[in-house]
mmCIF file with all atom_site columns, C-alpha atoms in Angstrom:
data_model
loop_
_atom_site.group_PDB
_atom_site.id
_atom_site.type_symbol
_atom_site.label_atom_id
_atom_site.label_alt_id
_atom_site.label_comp_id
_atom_site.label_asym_id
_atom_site.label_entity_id
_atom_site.label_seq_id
_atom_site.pdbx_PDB_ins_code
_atom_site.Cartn_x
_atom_site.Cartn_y
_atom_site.Cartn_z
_atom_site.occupancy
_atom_site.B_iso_or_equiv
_atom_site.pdbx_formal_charge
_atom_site.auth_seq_id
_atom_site.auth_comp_id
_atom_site.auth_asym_id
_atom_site.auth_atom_id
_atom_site.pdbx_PDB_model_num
ATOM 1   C CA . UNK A 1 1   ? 8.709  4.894  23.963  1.00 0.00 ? 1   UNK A CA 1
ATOM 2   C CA . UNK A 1 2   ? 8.883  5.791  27.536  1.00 0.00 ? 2   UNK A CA 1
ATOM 3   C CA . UNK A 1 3   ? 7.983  3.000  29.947  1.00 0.00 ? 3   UNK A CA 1
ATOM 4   C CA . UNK A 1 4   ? 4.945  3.865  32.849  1.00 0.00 ? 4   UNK A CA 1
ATOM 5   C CA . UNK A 1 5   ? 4.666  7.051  31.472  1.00 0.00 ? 5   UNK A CA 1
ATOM 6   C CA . UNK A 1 6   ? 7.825  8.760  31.262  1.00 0.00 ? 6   UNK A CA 1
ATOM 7   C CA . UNK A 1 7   ? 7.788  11.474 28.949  1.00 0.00 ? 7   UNK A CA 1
ATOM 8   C CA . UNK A 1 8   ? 6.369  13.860 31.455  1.00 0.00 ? 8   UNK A CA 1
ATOM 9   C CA . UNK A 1 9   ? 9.445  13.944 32.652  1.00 0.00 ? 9   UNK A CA 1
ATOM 10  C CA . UNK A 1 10  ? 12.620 15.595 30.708  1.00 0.00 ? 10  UNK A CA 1
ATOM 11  C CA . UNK A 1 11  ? 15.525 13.819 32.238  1.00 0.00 ? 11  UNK A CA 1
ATOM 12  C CA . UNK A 1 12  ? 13.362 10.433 31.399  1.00 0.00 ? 12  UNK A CA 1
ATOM 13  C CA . UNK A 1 13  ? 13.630 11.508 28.041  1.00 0.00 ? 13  UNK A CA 1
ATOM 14  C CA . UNK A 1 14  ? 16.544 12.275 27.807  1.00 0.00 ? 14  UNK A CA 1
ATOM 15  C CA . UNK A 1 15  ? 18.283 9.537  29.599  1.00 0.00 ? 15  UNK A CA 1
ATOM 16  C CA . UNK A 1 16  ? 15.630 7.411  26.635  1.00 0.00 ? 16  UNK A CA 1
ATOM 17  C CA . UNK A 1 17  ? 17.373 8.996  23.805  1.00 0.00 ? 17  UNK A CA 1
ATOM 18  C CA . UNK A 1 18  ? 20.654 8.468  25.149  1.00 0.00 ? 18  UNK A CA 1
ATOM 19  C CA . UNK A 1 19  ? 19.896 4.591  25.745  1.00 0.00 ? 19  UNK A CA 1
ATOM 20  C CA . UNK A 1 20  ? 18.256 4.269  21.866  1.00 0.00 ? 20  UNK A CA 1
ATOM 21  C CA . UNK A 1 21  ? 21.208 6.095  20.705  1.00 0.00 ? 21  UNK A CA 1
ATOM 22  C CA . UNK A 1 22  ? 23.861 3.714  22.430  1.00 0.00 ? 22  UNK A CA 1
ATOM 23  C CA . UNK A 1 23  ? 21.941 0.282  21.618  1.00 0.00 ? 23  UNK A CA 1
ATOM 24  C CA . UNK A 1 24  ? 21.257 2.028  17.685  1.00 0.00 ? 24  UNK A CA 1
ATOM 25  C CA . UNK A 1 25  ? 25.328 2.456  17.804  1.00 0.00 ? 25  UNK A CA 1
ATOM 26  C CA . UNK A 1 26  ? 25.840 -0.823 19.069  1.00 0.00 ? 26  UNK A CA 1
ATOM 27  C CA . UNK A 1 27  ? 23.856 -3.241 16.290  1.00 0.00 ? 27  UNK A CA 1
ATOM 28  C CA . UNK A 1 28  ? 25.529 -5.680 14.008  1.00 0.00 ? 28  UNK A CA 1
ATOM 29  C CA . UNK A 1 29  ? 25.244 -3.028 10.958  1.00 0.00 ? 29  UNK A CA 1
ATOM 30  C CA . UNK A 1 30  ? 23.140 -5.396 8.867   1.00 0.00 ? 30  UNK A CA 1
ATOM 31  C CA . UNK A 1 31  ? 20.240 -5.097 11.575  1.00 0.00 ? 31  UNK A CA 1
ATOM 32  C CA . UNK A 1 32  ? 20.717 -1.382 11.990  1.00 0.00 ? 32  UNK A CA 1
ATOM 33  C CA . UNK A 1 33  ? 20.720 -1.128 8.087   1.00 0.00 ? 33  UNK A CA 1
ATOM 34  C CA . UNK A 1 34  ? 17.276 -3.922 8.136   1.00 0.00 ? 34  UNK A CA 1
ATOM 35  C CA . UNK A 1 35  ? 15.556 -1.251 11.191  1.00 0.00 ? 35  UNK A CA 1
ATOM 36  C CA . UNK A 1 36  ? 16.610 1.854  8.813   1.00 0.00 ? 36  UNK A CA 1
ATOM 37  C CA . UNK A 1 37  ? 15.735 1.117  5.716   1.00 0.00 ? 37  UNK A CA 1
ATOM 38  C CA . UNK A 1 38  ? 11.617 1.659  5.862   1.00 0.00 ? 38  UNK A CA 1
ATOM 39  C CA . UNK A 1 39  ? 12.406 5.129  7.586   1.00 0.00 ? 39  UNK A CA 1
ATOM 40  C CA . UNK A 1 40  ? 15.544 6.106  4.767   1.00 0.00 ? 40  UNK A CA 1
ATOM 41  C CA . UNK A 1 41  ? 12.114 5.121  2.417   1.00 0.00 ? 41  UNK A CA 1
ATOM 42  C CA . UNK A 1 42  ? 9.832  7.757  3.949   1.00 0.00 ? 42  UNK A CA 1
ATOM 43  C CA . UNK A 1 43  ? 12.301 10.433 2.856   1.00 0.00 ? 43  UNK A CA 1
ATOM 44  C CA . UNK A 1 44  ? 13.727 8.859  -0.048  1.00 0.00 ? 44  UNK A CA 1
ATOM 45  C CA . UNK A 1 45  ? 11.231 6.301  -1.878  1.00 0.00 ? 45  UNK A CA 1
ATOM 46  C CA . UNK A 1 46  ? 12.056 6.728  -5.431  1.00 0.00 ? 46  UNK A CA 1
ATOM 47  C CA . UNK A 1 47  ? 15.754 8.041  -5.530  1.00 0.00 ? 47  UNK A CA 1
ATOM 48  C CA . UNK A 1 48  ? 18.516 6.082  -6.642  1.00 0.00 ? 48  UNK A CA 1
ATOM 49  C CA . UNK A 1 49  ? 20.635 6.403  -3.409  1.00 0.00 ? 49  UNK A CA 1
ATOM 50  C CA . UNK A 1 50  ? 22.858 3.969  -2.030  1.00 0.00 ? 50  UNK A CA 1
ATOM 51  C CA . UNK A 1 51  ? 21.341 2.558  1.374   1.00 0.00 ? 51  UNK A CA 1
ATOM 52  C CA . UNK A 1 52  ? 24.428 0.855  2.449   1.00 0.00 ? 52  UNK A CA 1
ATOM 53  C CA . UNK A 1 53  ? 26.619 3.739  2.101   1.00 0.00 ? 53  UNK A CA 1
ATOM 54  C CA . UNK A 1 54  ? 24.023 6.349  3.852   1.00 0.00 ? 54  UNK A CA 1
ATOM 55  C CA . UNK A 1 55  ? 23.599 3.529  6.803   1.00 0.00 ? 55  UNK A CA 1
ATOM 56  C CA . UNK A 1 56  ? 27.129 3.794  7.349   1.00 0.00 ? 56  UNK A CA 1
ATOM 57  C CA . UNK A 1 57  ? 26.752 7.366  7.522   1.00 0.00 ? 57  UNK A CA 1
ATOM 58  C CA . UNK A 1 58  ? 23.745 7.059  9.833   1.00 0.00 ? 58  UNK A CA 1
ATOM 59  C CA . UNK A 1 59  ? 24.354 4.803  11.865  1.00 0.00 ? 59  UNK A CA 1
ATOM 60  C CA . UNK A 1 60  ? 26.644 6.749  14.659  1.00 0.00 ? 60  UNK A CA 1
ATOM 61  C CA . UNK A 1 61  ? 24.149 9.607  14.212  1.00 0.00 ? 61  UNK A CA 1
ATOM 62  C CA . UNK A 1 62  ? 20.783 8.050  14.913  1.00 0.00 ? 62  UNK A CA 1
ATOM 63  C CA . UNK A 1 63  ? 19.378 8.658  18.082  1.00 0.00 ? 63  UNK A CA 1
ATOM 64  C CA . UNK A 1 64  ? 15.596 7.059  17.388  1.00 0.00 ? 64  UNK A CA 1
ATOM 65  C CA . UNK A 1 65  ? 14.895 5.868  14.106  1.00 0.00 ? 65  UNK A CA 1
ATOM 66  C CA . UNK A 1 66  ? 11.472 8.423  13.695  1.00 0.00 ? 66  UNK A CA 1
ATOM 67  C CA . UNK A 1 67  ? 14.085 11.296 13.534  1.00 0.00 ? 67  UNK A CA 1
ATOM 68  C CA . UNK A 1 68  ? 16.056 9.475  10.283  1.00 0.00 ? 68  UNK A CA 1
ATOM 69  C CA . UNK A 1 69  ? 13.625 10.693 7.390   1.00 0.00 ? 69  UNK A CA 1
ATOM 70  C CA . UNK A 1 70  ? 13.933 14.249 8.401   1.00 0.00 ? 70  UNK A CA 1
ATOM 71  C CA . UNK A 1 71  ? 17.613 13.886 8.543   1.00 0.00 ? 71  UNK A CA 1
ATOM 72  C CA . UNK A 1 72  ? 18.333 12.626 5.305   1.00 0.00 ? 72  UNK A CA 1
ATOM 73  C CA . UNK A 1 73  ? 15.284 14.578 3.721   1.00 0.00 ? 73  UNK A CA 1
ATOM 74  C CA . UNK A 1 74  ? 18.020 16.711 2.214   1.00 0.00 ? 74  UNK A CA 1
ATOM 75  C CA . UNK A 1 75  ? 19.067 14.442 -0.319  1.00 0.00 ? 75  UNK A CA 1
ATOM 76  C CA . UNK A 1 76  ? 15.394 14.290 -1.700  1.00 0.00 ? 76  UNK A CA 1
ATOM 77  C CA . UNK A 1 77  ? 14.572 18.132 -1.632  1.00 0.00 ? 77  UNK A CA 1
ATOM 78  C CA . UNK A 1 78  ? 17.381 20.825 -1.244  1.00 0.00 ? 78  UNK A CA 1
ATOM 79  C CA . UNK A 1 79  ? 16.619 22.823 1.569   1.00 0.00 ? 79  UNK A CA 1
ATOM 80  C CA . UNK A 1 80  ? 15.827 26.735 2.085   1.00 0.00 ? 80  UNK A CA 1
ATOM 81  C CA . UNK A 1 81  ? 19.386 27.989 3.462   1.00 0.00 ? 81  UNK A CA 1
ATOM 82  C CA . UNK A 1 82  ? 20.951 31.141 4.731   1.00 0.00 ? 82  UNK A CA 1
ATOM 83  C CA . UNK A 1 83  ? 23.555 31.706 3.134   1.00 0.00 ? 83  UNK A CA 1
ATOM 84  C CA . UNK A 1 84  ? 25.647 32.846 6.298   1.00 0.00 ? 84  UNK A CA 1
ATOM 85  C CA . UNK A 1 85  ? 25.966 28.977 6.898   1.00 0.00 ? 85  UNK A CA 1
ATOM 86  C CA . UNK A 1 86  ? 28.981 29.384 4.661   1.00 0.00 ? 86  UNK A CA 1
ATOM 87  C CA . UNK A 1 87  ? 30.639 31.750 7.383   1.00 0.00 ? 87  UNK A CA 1
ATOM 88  C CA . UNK A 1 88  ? 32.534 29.305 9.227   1.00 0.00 ? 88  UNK A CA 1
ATOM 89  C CA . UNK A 1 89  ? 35.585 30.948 11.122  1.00 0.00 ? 89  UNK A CA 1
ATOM 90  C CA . UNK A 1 90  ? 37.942 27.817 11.677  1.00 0.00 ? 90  UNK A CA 1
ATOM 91  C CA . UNK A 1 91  ? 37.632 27.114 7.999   1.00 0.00 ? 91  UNK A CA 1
ATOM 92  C CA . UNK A 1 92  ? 38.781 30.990 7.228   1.00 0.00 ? 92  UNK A CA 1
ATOM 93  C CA . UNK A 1 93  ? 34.995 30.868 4.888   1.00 0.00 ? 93  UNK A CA 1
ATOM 94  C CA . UNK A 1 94  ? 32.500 33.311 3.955   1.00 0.00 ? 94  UNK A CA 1
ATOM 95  C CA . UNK A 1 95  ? 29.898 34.000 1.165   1.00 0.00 ? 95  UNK A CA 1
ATOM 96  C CA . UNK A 1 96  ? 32.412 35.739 -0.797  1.00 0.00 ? 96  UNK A CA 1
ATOM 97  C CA . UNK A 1 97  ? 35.308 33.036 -0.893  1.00 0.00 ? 97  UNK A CA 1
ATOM 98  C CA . UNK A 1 98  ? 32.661 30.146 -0.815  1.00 0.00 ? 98  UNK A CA 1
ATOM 99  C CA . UNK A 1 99  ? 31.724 31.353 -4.462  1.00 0.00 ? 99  UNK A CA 1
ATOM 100 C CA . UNK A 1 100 ? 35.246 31.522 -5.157  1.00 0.00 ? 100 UNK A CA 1
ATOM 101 C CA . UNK A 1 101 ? 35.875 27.675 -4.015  1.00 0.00 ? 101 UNK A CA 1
ATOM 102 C CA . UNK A 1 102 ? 32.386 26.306 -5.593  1.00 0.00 ? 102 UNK A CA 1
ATOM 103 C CA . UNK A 1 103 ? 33.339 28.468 -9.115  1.00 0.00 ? 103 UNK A CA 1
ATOM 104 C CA . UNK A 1 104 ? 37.038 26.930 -9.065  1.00 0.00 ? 104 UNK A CA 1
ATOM 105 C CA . UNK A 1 105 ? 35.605 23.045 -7.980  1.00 0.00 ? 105 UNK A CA 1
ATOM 106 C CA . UNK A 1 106 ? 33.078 22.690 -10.582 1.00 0.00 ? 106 UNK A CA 1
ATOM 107 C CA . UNK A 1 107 ? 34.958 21.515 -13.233 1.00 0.00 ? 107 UNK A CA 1
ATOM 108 C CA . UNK A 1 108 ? 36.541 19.084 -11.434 1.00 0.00 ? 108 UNK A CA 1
ATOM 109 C CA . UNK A 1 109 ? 33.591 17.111 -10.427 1.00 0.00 ? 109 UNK A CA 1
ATOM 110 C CA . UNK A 1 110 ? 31.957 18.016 -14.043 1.00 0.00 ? 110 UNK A CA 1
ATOM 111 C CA . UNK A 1 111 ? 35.062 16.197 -15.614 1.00 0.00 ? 111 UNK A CA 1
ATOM 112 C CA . UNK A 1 112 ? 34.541 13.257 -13.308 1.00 0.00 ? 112 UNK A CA 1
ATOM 113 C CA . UNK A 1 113 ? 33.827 9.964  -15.853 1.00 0.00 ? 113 UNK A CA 1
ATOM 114 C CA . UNK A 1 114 ? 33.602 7.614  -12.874 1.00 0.00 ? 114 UNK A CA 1
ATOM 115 C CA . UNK A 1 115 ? 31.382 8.659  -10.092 1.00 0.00 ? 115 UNK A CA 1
ATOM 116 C CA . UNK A 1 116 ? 32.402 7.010  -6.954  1.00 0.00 ? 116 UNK A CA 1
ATOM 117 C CA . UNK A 1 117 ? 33.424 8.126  -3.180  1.00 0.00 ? 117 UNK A CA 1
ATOM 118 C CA . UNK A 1 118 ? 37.388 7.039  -3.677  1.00 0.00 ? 118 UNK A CA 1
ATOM 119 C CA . UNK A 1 119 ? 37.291 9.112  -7.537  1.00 0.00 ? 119 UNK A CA 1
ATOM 120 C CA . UNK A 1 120 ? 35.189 11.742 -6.003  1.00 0.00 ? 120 UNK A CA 1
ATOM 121 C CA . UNK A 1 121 ? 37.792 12.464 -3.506  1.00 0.00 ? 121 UNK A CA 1
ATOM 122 C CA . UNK A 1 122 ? 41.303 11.865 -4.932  1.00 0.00 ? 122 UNK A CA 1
ATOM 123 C CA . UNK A 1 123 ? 40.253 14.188 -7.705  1.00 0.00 ? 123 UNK A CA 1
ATOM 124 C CA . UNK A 1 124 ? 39.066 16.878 -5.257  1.00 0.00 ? 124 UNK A CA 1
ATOM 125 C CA . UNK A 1 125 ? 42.352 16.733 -2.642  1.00 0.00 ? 125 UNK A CA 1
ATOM 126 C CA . UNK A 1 126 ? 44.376 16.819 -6.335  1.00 0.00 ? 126 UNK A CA 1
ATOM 127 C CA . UNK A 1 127 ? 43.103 19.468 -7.561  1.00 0.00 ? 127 UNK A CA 1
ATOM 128 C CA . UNK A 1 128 ? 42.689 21.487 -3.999  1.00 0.00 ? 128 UNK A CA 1
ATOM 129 C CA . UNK A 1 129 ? 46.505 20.555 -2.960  1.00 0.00 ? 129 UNK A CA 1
ATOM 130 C CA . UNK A 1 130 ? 47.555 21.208 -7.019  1.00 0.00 ? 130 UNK A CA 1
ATOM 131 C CA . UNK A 1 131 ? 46.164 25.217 -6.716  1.00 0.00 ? 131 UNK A CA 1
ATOM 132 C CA . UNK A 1 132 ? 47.974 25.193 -3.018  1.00 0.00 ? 132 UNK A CA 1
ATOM 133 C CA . UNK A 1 133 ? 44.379 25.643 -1.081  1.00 0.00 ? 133 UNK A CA 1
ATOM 134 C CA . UNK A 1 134 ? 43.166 24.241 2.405   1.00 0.00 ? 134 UNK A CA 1
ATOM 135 C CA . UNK A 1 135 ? 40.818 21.762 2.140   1.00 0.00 ? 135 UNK A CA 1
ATOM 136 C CA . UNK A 1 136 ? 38.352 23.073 4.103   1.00 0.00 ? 136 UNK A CA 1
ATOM 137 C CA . UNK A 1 137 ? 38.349 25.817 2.511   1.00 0.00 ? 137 UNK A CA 1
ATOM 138 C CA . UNK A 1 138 ? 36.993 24.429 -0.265  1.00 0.00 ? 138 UNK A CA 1
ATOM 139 C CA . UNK A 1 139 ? 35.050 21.234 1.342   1.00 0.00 ? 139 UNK A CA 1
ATOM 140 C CA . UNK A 1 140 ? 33.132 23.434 3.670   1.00 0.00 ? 140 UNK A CA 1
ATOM 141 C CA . UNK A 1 141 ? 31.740 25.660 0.878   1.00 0.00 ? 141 UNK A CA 1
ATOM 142 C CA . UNK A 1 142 ? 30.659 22.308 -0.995  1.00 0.00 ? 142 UNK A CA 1
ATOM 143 C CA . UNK A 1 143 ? 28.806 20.453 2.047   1.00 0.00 ? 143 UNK A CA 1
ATOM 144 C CA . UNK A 1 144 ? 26.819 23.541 2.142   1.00 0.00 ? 144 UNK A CA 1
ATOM 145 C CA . UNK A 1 145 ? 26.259 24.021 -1.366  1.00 0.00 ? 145 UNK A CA 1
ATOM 146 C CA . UNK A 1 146 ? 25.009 20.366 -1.570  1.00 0.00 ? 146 UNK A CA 1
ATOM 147 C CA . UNK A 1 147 ? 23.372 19.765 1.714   1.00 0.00 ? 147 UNK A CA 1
ATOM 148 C CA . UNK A 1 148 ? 21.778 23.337 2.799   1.00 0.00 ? 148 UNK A CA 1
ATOM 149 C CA . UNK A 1 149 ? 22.974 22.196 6.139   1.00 0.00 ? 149 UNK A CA 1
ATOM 150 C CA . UNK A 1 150 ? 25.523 22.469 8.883   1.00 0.00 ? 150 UNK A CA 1
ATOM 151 C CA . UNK A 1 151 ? 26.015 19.072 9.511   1.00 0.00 ? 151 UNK A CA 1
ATOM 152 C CA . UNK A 1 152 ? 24.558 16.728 7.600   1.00 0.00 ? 152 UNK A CA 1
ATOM 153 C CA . UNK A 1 153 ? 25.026 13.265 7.674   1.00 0.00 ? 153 UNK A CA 1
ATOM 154 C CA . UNK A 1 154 ? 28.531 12.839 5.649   1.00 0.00 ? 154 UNK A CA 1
ATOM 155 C CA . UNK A 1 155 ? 31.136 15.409 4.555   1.00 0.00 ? 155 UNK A CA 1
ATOM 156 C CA . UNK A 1 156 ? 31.763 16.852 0.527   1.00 0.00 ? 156 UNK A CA 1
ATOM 157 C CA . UNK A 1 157 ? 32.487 13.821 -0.547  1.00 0.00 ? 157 UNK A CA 1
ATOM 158 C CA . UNK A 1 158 ? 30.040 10.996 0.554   1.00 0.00 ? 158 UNK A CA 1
ATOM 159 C CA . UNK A 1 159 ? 27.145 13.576 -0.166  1.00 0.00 ? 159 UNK A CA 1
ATOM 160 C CA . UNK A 1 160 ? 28.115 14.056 -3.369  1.00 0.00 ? 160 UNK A CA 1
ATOM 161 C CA . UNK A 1 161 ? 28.436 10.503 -4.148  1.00 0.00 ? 161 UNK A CA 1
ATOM 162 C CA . UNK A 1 162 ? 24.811 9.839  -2.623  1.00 0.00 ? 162 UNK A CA 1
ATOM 163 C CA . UNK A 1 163 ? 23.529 12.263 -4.870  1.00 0.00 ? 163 UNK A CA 1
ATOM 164 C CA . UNK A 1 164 ? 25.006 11.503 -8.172  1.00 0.00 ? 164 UNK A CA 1
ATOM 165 C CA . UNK A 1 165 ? 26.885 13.325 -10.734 1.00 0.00 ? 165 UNK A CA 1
ATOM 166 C CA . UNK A 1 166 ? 23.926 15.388 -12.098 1.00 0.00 ? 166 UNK A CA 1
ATOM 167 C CA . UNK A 1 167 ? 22.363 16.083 -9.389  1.00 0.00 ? 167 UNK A CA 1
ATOM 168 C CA . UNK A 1 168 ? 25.454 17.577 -7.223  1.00 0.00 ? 168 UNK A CA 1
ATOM 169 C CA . UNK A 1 169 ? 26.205 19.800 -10.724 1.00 0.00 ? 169 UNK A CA 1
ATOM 170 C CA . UNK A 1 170 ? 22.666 21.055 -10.096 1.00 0.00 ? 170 UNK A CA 1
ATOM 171 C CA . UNK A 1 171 ? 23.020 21.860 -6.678  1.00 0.00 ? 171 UNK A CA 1
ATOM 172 C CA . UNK A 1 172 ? 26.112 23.377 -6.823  1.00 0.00 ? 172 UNK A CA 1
ATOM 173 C CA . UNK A 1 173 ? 25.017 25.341 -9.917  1.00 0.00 ? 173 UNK A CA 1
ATOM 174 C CA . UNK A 1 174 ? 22.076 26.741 -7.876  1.00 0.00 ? 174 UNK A CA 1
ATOM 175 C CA . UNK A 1 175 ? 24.724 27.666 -4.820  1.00 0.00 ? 175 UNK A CA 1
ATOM 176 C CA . UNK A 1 176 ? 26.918 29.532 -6.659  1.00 0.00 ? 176 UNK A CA 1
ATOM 177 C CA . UNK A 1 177 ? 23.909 31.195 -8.018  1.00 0.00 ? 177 UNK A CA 1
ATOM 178 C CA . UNK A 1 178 ? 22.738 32.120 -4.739  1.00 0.00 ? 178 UNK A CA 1
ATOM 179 C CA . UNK A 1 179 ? 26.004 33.702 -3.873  1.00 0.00 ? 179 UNK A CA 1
ATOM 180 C CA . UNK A 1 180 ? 25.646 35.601 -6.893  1.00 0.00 ? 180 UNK A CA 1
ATOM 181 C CA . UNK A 1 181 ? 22.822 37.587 -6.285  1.00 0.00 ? 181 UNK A CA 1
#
């Protein structure tokens, strides 16, 4: 990737990624979404997930396309997590009150007939505004719970779309497991 040899230098690479990463931002979506799509299938061959939507998600966050797979990996396998990733001081979070927030969301998505991004999120800010809570108080806990990472690509909401109904019941049922032990 690095003309005349390059890479032995790290400012060469750097100054690479940084030049991938602003033409990547810059492509008419449909060709960044045509370039994508063989790496999304490395990760994701198989799974029912909505290309178009993850693209979106992607698009501002890929640097070179060989890193994509191991970025949206998560949405094939759940990852191995600490479970101090649900500490996050500007969202007033911890272990403890992350169980609270997944416990007291669950039925909310469970009681979800339609399963789509705009349903997915009106019924989450209802109920979090209804009980009075801050919404990243509650959000934060669920990224976690359905990513196993910081910062995935997509908040609460778009993740749990990607993944589907059942599947982000399972993962969140396995979270608040974790924080029960």
């Amino acid at each position: 990737c690095c003309p005349n040899g390059w890479a032995r230098f790290p400012a060469a690479n750097c100054s690479v990624t940084w030049f991938n990463f602003e033409y990547i931002r810059q492509l008419p979506f449909e060709e960044y979404l045509s370039m994508a799509t063989p790496w999304f299938d490395q990760a994701l061959a198989g799974l029912n997930i909505d290309y178009r939507r993850l693209g979106e998600l992607m698009q501002g966050r890929t640097e070179v396309f060989n890193r994509v797979p191991q970025m949206v990996a998560f949405l094939k396998e759940m990852p191995e997590y600490d479970l101090e990733l649900y500490t996050h001081k500007k969202m007033k979070t911890t272990p403890e009150t992350s169980l609270e927030a997944l416990t007291f969301i669950r039925p909310t998505l469970e009681g979800l007939t339609t399963w789509q991004e705009s349903t997915i999120h009106d019924a989450l800010m209802a109920t979090i505004a209804e009980a009075g809570r801050k919404n990243g108080a509650v959000l934060w806990p669920l990224r976690i719970a359905l990513s196993g990472l910081a910062s995935p690509p997509g908040g609460a909401v778009e993740i749990a779309y990607l993944l589907g109904k059942e599947e982000t019941l399972k993962r969140l049922d396995e979270a608040i497991a974790k924080l029960q032990a």
